[in-house]
Coordinates of C-alpha atoms in Angstrom, one line a residue:
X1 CA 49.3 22.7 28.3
X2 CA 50.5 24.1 31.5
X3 CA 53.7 25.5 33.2
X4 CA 56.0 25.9 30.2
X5 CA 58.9 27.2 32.0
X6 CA 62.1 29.4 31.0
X7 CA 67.0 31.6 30.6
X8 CA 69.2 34.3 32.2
X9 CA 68.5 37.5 30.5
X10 CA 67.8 41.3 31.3
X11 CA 64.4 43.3 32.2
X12 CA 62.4 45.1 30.3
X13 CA 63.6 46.8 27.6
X14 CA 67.0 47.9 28.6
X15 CA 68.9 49.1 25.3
X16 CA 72.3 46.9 26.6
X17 CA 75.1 45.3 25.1
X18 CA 74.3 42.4 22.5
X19 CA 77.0 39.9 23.9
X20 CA 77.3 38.6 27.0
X21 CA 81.4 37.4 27.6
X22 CA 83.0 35.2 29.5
X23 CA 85.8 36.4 31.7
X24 CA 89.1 36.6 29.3
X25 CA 86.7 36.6 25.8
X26 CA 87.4 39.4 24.1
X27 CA 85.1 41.9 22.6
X28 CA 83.5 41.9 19.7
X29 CA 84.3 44.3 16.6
X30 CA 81.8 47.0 17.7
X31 CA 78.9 46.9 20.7
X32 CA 75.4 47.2 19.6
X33 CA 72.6 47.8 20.9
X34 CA 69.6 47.0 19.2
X35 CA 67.3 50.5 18.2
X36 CA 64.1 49.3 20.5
X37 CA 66.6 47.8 23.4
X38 CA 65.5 44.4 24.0
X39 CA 62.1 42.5 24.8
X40 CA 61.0 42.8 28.5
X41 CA 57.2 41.7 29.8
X42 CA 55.2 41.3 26.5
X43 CA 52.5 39.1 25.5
X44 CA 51.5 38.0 21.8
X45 CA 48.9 34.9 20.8
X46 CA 49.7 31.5 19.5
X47 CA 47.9 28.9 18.0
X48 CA 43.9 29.0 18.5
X49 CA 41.0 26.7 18.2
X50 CA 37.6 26.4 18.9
X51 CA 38.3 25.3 22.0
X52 CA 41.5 27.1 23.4
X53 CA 43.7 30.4 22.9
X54 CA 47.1 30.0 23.4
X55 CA 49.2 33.1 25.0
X56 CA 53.0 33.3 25.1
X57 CA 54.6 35.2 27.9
X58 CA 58.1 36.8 28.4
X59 CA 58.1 38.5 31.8
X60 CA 61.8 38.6 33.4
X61 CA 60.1 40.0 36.8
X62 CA 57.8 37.4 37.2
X63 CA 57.6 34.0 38.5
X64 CA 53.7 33.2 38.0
X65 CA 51.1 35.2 36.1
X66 CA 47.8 33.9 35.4
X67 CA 46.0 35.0 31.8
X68 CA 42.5 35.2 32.2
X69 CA 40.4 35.1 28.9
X70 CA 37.3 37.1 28.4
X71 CA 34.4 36.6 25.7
X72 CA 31.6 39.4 25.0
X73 CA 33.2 41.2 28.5
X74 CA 32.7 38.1 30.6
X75 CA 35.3 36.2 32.2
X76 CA 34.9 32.5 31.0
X77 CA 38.5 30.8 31.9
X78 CA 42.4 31.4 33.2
X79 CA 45.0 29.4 33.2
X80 CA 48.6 29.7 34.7
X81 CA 52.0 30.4 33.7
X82 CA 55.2 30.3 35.4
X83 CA 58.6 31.8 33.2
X84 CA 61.6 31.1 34.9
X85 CA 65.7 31.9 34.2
X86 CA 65.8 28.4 32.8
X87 CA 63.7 29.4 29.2
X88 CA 64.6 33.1 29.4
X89 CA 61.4 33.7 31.4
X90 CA 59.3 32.7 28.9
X91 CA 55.8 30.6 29.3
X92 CA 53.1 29.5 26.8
X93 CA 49.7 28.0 28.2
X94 CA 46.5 26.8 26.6
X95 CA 43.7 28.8 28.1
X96 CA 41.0 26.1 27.2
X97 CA 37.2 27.4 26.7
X98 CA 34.2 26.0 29.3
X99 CA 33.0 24.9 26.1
X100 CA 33.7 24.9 22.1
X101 CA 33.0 27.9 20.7
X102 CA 31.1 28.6 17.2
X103 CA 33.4 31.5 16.4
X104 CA 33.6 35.8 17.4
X105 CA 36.0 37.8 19.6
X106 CA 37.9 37.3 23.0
X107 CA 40.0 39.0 24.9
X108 CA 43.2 38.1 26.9
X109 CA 44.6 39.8 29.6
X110 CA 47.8 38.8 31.9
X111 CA 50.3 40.5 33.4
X112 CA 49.7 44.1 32.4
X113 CA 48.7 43.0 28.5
X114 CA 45.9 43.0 26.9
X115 CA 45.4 41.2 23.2
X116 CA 42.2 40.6 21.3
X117 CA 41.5 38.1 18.5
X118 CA 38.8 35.9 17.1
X119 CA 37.7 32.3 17.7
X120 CA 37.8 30.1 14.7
X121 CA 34.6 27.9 13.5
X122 CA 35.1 24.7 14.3
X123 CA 37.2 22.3 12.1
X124 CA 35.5 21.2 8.9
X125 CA 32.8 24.2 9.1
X126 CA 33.1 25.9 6.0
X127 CA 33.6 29.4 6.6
X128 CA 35.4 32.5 4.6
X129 CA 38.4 34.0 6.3
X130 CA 41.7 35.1 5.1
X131 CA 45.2 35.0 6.3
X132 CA 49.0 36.7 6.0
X133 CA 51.9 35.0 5.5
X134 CA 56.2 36.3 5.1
X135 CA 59.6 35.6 5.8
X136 CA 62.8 36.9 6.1
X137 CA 62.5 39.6 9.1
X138 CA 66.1 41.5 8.9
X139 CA 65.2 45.5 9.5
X140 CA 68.9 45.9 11.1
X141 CA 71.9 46.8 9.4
X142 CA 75.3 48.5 11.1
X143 CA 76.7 51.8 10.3
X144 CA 80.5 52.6 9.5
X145 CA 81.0 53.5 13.0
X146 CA 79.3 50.1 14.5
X147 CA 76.0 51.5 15.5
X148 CA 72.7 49.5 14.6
X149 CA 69.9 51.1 12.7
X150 CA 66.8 50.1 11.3
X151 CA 67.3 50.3 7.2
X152 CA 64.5 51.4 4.8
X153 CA 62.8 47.7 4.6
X154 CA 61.6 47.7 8.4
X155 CA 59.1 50.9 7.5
X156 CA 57.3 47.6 5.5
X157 CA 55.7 47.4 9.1
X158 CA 53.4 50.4 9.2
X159 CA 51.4 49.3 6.3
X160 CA 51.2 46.0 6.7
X161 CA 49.0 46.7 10.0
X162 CA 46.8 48.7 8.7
X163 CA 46.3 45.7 5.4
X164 CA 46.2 43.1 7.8
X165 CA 43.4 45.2 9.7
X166 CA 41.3 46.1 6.6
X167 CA 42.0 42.4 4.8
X168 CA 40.7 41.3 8.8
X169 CA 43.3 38.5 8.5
X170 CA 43.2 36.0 11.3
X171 CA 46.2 34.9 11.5
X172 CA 49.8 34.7 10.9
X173 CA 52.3 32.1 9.4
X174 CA 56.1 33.5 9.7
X175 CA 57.9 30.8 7.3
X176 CA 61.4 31.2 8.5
X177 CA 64.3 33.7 9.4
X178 CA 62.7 35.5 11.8
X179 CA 66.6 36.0 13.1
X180 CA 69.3 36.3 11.0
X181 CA 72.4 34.8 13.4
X182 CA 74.4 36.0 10.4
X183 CA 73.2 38.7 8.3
X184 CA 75.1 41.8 9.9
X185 CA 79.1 41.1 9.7
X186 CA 79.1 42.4 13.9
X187 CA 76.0 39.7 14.7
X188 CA 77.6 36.8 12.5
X189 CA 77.8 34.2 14.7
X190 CA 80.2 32.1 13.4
X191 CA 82.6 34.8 13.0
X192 CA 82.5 36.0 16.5
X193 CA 83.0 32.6 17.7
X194 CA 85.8 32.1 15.3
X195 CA 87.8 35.8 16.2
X196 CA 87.0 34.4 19.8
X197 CA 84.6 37.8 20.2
X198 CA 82.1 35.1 21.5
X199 CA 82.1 32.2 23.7
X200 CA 81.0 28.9 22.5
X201 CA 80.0 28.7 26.5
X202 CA 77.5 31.5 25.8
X203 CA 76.0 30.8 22.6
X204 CA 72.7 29.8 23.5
X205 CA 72.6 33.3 25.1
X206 CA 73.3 35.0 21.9
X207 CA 70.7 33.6 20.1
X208 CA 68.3 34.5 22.9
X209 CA 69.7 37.9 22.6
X210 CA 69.0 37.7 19.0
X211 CA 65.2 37.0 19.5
X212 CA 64.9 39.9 22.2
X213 CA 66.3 42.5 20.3
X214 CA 64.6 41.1 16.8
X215 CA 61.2 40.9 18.2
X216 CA 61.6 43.9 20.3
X217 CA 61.9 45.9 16.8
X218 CA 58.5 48.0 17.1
X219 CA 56.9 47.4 13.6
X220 CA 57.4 44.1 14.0
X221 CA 56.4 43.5 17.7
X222 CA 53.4 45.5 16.5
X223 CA 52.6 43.3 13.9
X224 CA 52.5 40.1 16.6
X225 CA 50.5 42.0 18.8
X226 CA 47.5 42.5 16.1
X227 CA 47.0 38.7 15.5
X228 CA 48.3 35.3 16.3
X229 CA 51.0 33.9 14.6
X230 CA 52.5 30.6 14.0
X231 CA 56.2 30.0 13.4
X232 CA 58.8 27.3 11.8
X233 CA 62.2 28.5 11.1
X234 CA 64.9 27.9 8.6
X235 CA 68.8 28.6 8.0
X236 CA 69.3 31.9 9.4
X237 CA 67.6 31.1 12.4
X238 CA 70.1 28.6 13.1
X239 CA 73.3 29.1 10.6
X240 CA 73.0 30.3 7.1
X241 CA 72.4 27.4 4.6
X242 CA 72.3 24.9 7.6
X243 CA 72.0 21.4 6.7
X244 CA 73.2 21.7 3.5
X245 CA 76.9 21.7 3.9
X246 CA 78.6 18.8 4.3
X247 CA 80.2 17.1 7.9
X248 CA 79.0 20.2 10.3
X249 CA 82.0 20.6 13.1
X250 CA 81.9 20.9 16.7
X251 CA 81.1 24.8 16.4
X252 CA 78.3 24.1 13.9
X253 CA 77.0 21.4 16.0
X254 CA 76.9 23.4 19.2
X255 CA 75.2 26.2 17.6
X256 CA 72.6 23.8 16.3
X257 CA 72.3 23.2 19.6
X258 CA 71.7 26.8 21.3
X259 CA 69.4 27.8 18.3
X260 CA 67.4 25.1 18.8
X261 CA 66.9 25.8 22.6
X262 CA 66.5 29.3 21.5
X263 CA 63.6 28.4 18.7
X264 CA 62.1 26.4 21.0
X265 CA 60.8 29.1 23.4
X266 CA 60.6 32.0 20.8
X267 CA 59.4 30.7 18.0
X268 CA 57.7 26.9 18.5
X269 CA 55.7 27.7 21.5
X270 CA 53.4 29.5 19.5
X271 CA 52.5 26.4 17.4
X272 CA 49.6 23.9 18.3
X273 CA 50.6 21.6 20.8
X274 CA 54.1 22.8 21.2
X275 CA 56.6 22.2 24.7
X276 CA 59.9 23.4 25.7
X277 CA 60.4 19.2 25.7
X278 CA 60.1 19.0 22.5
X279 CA 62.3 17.3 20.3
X280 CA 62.8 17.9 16.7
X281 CA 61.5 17.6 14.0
X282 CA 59.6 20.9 14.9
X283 CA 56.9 19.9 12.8
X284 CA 52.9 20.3 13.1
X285 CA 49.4 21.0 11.5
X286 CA 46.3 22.6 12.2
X287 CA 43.0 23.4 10.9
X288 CA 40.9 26.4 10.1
X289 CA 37.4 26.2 9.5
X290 CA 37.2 23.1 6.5
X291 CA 41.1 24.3 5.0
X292 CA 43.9 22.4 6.6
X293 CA 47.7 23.5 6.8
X294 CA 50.4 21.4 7.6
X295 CA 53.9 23.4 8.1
X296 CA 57.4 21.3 7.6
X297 CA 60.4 21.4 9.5
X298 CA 62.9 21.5 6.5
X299 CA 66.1 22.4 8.8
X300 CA 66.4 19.9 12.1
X301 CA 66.8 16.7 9.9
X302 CA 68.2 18.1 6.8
X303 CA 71.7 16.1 5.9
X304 CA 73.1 17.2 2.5
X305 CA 75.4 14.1 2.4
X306 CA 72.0 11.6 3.6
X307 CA 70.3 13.9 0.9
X308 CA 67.5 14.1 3.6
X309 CA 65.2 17.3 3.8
X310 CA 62.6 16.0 6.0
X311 CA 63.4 12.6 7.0
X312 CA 61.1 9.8 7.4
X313 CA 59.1 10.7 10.3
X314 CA 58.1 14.1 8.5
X315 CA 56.9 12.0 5.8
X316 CA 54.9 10.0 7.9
X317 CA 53.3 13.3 9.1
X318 CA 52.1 14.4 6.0
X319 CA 50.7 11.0 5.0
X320 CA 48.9 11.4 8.5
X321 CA 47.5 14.9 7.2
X322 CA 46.3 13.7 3.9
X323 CA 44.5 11.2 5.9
X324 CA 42.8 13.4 8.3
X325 CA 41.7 15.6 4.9
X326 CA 40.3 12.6 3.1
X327 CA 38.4 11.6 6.1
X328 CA 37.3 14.8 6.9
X329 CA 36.4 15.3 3.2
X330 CA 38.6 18.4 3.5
X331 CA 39.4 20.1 -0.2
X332 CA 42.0 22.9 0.3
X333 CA 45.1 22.1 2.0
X334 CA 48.1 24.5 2.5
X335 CA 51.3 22.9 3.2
X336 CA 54.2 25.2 4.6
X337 CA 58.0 24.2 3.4
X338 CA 60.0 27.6 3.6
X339 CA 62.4 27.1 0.5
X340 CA 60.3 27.2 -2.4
X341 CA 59.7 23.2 -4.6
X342 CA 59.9 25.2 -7.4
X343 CA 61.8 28.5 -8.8
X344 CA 65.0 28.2 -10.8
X345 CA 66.3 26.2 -13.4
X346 CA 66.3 22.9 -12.4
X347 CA 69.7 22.9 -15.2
X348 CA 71.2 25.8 -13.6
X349 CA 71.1 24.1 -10.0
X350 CA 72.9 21.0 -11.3
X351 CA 75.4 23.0 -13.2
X352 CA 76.4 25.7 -10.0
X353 CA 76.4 23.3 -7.5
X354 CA 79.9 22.8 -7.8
X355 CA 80.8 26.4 -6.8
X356 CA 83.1 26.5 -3.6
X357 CA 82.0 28.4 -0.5
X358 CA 79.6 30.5 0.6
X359 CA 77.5 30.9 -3.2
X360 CA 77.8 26.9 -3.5
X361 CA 76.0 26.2 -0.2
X362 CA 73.5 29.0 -1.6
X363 CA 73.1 26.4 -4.9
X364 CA 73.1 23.7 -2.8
X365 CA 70.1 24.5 -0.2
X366 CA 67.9 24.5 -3.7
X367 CA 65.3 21.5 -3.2
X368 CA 67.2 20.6 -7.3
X369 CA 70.6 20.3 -5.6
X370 CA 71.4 16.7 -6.9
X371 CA 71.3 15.2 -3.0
X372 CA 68.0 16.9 -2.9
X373 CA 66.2 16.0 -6.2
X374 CA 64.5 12.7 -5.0
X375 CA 63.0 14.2 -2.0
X376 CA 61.7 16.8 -4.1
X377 CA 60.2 14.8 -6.6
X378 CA 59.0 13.0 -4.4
X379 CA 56.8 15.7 -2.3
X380 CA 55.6 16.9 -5.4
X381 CA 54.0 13.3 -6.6
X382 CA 52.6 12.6 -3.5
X383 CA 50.6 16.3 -3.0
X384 CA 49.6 15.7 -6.8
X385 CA 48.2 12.5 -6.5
X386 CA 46.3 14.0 -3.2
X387 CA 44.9 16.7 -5.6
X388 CA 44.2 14.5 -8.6
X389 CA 42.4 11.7 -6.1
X390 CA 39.5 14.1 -5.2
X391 CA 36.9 16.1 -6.7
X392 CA 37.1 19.8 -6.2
X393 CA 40.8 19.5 -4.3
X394 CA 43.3 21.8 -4.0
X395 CA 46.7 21.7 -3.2
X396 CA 49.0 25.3 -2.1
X397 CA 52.6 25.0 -1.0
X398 CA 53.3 28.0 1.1
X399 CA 57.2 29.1 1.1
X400 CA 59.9 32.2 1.3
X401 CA 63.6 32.5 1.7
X402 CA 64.2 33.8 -1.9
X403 CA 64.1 37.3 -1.3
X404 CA 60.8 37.6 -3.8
X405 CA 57.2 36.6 -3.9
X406 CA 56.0 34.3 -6.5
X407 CA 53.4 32.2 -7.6
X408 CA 53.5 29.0 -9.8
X409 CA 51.5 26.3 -10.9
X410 CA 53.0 22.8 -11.4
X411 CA 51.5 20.3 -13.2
X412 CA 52.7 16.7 -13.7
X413 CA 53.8 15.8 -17.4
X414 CA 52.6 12.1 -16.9
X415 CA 49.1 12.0 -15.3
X416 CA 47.0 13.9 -13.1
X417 CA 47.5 16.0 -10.9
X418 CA 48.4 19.9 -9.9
X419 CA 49.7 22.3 -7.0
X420 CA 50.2 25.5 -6.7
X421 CA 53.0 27.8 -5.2
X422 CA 53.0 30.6 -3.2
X423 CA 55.9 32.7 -1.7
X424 CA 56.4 36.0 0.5
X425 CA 60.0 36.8 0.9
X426 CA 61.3 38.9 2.6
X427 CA 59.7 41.1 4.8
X428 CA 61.9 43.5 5.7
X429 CA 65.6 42.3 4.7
X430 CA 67.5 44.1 1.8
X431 CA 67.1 43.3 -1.8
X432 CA 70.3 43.3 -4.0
X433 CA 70.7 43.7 -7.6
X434 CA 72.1 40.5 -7.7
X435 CA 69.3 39.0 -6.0
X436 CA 66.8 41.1 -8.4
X437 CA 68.5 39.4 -11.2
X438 CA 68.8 36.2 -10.4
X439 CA 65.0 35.6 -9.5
X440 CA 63.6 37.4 -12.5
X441 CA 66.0 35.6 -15.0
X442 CA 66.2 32.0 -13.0
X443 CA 62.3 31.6 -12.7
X444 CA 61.5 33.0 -16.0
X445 CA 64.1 29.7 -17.2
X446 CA 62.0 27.5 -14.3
X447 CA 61.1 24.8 -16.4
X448 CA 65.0 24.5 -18.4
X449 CA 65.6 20.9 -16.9
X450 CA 62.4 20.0 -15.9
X451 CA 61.8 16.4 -16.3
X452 CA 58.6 15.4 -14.5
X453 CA 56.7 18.7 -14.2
X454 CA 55.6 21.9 -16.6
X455 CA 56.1 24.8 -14.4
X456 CA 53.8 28.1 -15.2
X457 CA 55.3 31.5 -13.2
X458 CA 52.1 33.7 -12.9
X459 CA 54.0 36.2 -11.3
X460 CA 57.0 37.3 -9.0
X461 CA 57.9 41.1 -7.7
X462 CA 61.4 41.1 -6.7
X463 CA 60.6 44.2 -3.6
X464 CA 60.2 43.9 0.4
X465 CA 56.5 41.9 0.7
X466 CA 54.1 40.1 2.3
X467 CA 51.2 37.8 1.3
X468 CA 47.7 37.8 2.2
X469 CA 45.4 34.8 0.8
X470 CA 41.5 34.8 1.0
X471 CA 39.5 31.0 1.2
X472 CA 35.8 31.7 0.3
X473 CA 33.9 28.2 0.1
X474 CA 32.0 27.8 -3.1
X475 CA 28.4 27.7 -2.9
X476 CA 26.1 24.2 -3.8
X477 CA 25.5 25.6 -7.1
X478 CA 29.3 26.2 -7.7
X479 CA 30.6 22.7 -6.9
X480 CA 32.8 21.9 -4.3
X481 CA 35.7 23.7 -2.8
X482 CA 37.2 26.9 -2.1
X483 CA 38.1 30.1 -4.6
X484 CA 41.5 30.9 -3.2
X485 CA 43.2 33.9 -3.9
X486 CA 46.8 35.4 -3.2
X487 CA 47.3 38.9 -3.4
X488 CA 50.9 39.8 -2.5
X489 CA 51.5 43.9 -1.1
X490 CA 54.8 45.2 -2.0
X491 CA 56.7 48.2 0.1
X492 CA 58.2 51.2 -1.5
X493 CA 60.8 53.8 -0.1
X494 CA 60.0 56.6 -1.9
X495 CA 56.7 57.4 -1.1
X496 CA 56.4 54.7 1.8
X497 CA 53.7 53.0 1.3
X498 CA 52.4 49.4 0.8
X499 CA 50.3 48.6 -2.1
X500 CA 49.1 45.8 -3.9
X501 CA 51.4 44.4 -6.7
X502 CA 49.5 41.0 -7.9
X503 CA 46.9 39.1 -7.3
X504 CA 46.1 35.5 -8.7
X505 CA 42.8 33.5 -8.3
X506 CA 42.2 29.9 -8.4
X507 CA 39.4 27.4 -8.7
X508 CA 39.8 23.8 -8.3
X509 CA 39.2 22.4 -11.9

């Protein structure tokens, strides 16, 4: 892929006002500037193969750069890119390799960058490696006067670079919120708009302002710049609890709208395949060595009153996958859906979803809200009869959004058939008592309501985390398959540090 092209935005890191205003708008309550100004000329990696690397580019000053990639010190292949205004000067390109690759390091180098990585095996090569996962990226909060600060949860950063380094994870997977459009009452989007602080005219500039100063915060930038990442995004990226309130008005509709053009550049061109033409759904898959992952777009088609969560062609896309795994006698699949299939009481859903405003919609995004159930149910039967159809297979849902990280095991009352659960949330956003309650009280009641499925919590830490899972391929005289293991690392504030808080092993039975 070639010549992604790019919005009107500021140069390199200038620390300057978050809104831009039409003549007449009024300003907003206070006028922040985010603590590490906002992203200039940066670089970061995308989506890799065994035949390609994959560079994203933000360079306001530029109109063409050309990244040149470099293996054992050698220059093997470039490629172009050309930002523009158009996509806030932001470009992706696929530098493709003279020829595939059986794995080790590169190099990439454009426009004053330099960024280092591995090259996978190639697909269906069994081969250990191990990889990081997260969500919820919110290391901002606003002082009494107005002023925007990183709180305690953005130190999370500094140790999970040097983990990442010493687990020598290859990549990334960010599963969602990687903005909050709402989480700081002077950044809520919708309540700008509404006090007429914003204008609807300049909302796709918002968002893009978002991104900058989100992925300009230096723990985090520093965390993209030490391996690749992929990307999908959820509510807050867009509006918090989008697509599961009912009969979205003209405001919600145009800031579906800007978020998406926003997302598109930011967030989906580092995903295999991806184009600034792209329509949604935002989904996509990929494969690492013999595992394969398939990541869901849960937001772009959701419809609470359709009690849609992926729509039909999403569906068709993980029936494609499960192909391509049969066929390719694959064993361990990881499929990403950012709200987690299973956590609370099924019971408890039902009986809160009635709550009005802001904690109903919170009920309601649950995949057990009553409009959800039957898409739930069905994801669930369909990955289990994958698992139960094979010998040796394995089945791991990858998710976040609940503010703790979890793992389950579900099996299926009537028949075969098994997955397991995984979840890193958040990152770096703050942790409530509320919150703390909820999770350790609603999962411990998971399977209150349960009809089709037991539901076995082997553990949850309610703290600031990330995830890091580990594939090792069994040997002949082991069977077939992969040991798969999840250790999740927790952050505390007093010491700071990062340490590990669980870890859970599985073998495919």
């Amino acid at each position: 892929m070639t010549g992604l092209s790019a919005s009107d935005a500021p140069s390199s890191g200038r620390k300057e006002p978050l809104l831009s205003l039409s003549e007449g708008a009024t300003h907003p309550p206070a006028t922040l500037k985010f603590p590490d100004g906002e992203l200039g000329t940066w670089v970061c990696l995308g989506h890799i193969t065994n035949q390609s690397v994959r560079v994203w580019l933000r360079a306001p000053s530029l109109t063409t750069a050309v990244a040149s990639l470099k293996i054992n010190a050698q220059p093997v292949a470039e490629a172009p890119l050309q930002p523009s205004a158009e996509h806030d000067f932001v470009d992706a390109v696929d530098i493709p390799l003279p020829q595939a690759s059986g794995g080790g390091p590169f190099v990439v180098q454009v426009a004053g960058h330099r960024r280092q990585g591995f090259l996978p095996p190639p697909p269906h090569q069994p081969a250990a490696f191990s990889f990081a996962f997260g969500s919820c990226h919110q290391p901002f909060q606003a002082t009494l006067e107005g002023k925007l600060v990183r709180q305690d949860g953005s130190s999370i950063y500094v140790g999970m670079r040097e983990v990442l380094r010493a687990e020598d994870a290859r990549f990334l997977l960010l599963l969602g919120d990687q903005i909050y459009s709402d989480g700081i009452p002077n950044l809520n989007v919708r309540k700008l708009t509404e006090s007429g602080s914003l204008d609807p005219a300049h909302l796709t500039e918002y968002y893009r302002q978002l991104y900058r100063g989100y992925f300009n915060e230096a723990g985090f930038r520093s965390i993209l710049e030490l391996v690749p990442s992929y990307m999908i995004w959820d509510d807050h990226d867009i509006l918090d609890n989008w697509g599961s309130f009912p009969q979205p008005n003209d405001f919600e509709r145009s800031a579906f709208a800007a978020a998406t053009r926003a997302y598109l550049a930011y967030q989906h061109l580092h995903n295999p395949g991806a184009t600034l033409r792209d329509q949604p759904p935002f989904c996509y898959s990929f494969w690492y060595a013999d595992v394969g992952f398939l990541v869901l777009d849960l937001r772009s088609q959701r419809d609470f009153d359709a009690g849609r969560v992926i729509g039909e062609e999403q569906w068709d896309k993980l029936e494609s996958f499960l192909a391509e795994a049969t066929e390719g006698e694959t064993r361990t699949v990881f499929v990403v859906v950012t709200i987690p299939v299973v956590h609370f009481s099924p019971a408890a859903v039902r009986l809160l979803d009635g709550l009005p405003g802001s904690k109903g919609e919170n009920i309601r995004d649950r995949w057990d809200a009553e409009n959800f159930r039957s898409q739930r149910d069905r994801l669930l039967h369909r990955l289990c009869d994958w698992q139960a159809r094979g010998r040796g297979r394995q089945v791991v849902i990858l998710s976040g959004d609940v503010h703790a990280g979890a793992a389950f095991r579900v099996k299926r009352k009537h028949g075969p058939g098994e997955v397991l659960q995984w979840a890193s949330s958040p990152l770096s956003a703050p942790i409530g008592p509320a919150q703390l309650l909820v999770n350790n009280i609603g999962s411990a009641l998971v399977n209150l309501g349960e009809k089709d499925f037991l539901v076995s919590r082997e553990a949850i830490q309610a703290r600031n985390n990330f995830g890091v899972v580990r594939v090792e391929p069994l040997s002949p005289g082991e069977g077939a398959g992969h040991r798969i293991s999840f250790i999740l690392y927790k952050y505390q504030s007093s010491p700071r540090k990062v340490t590990a808080c669980f870890r859970v092993s599985h073998l495919p039975r």
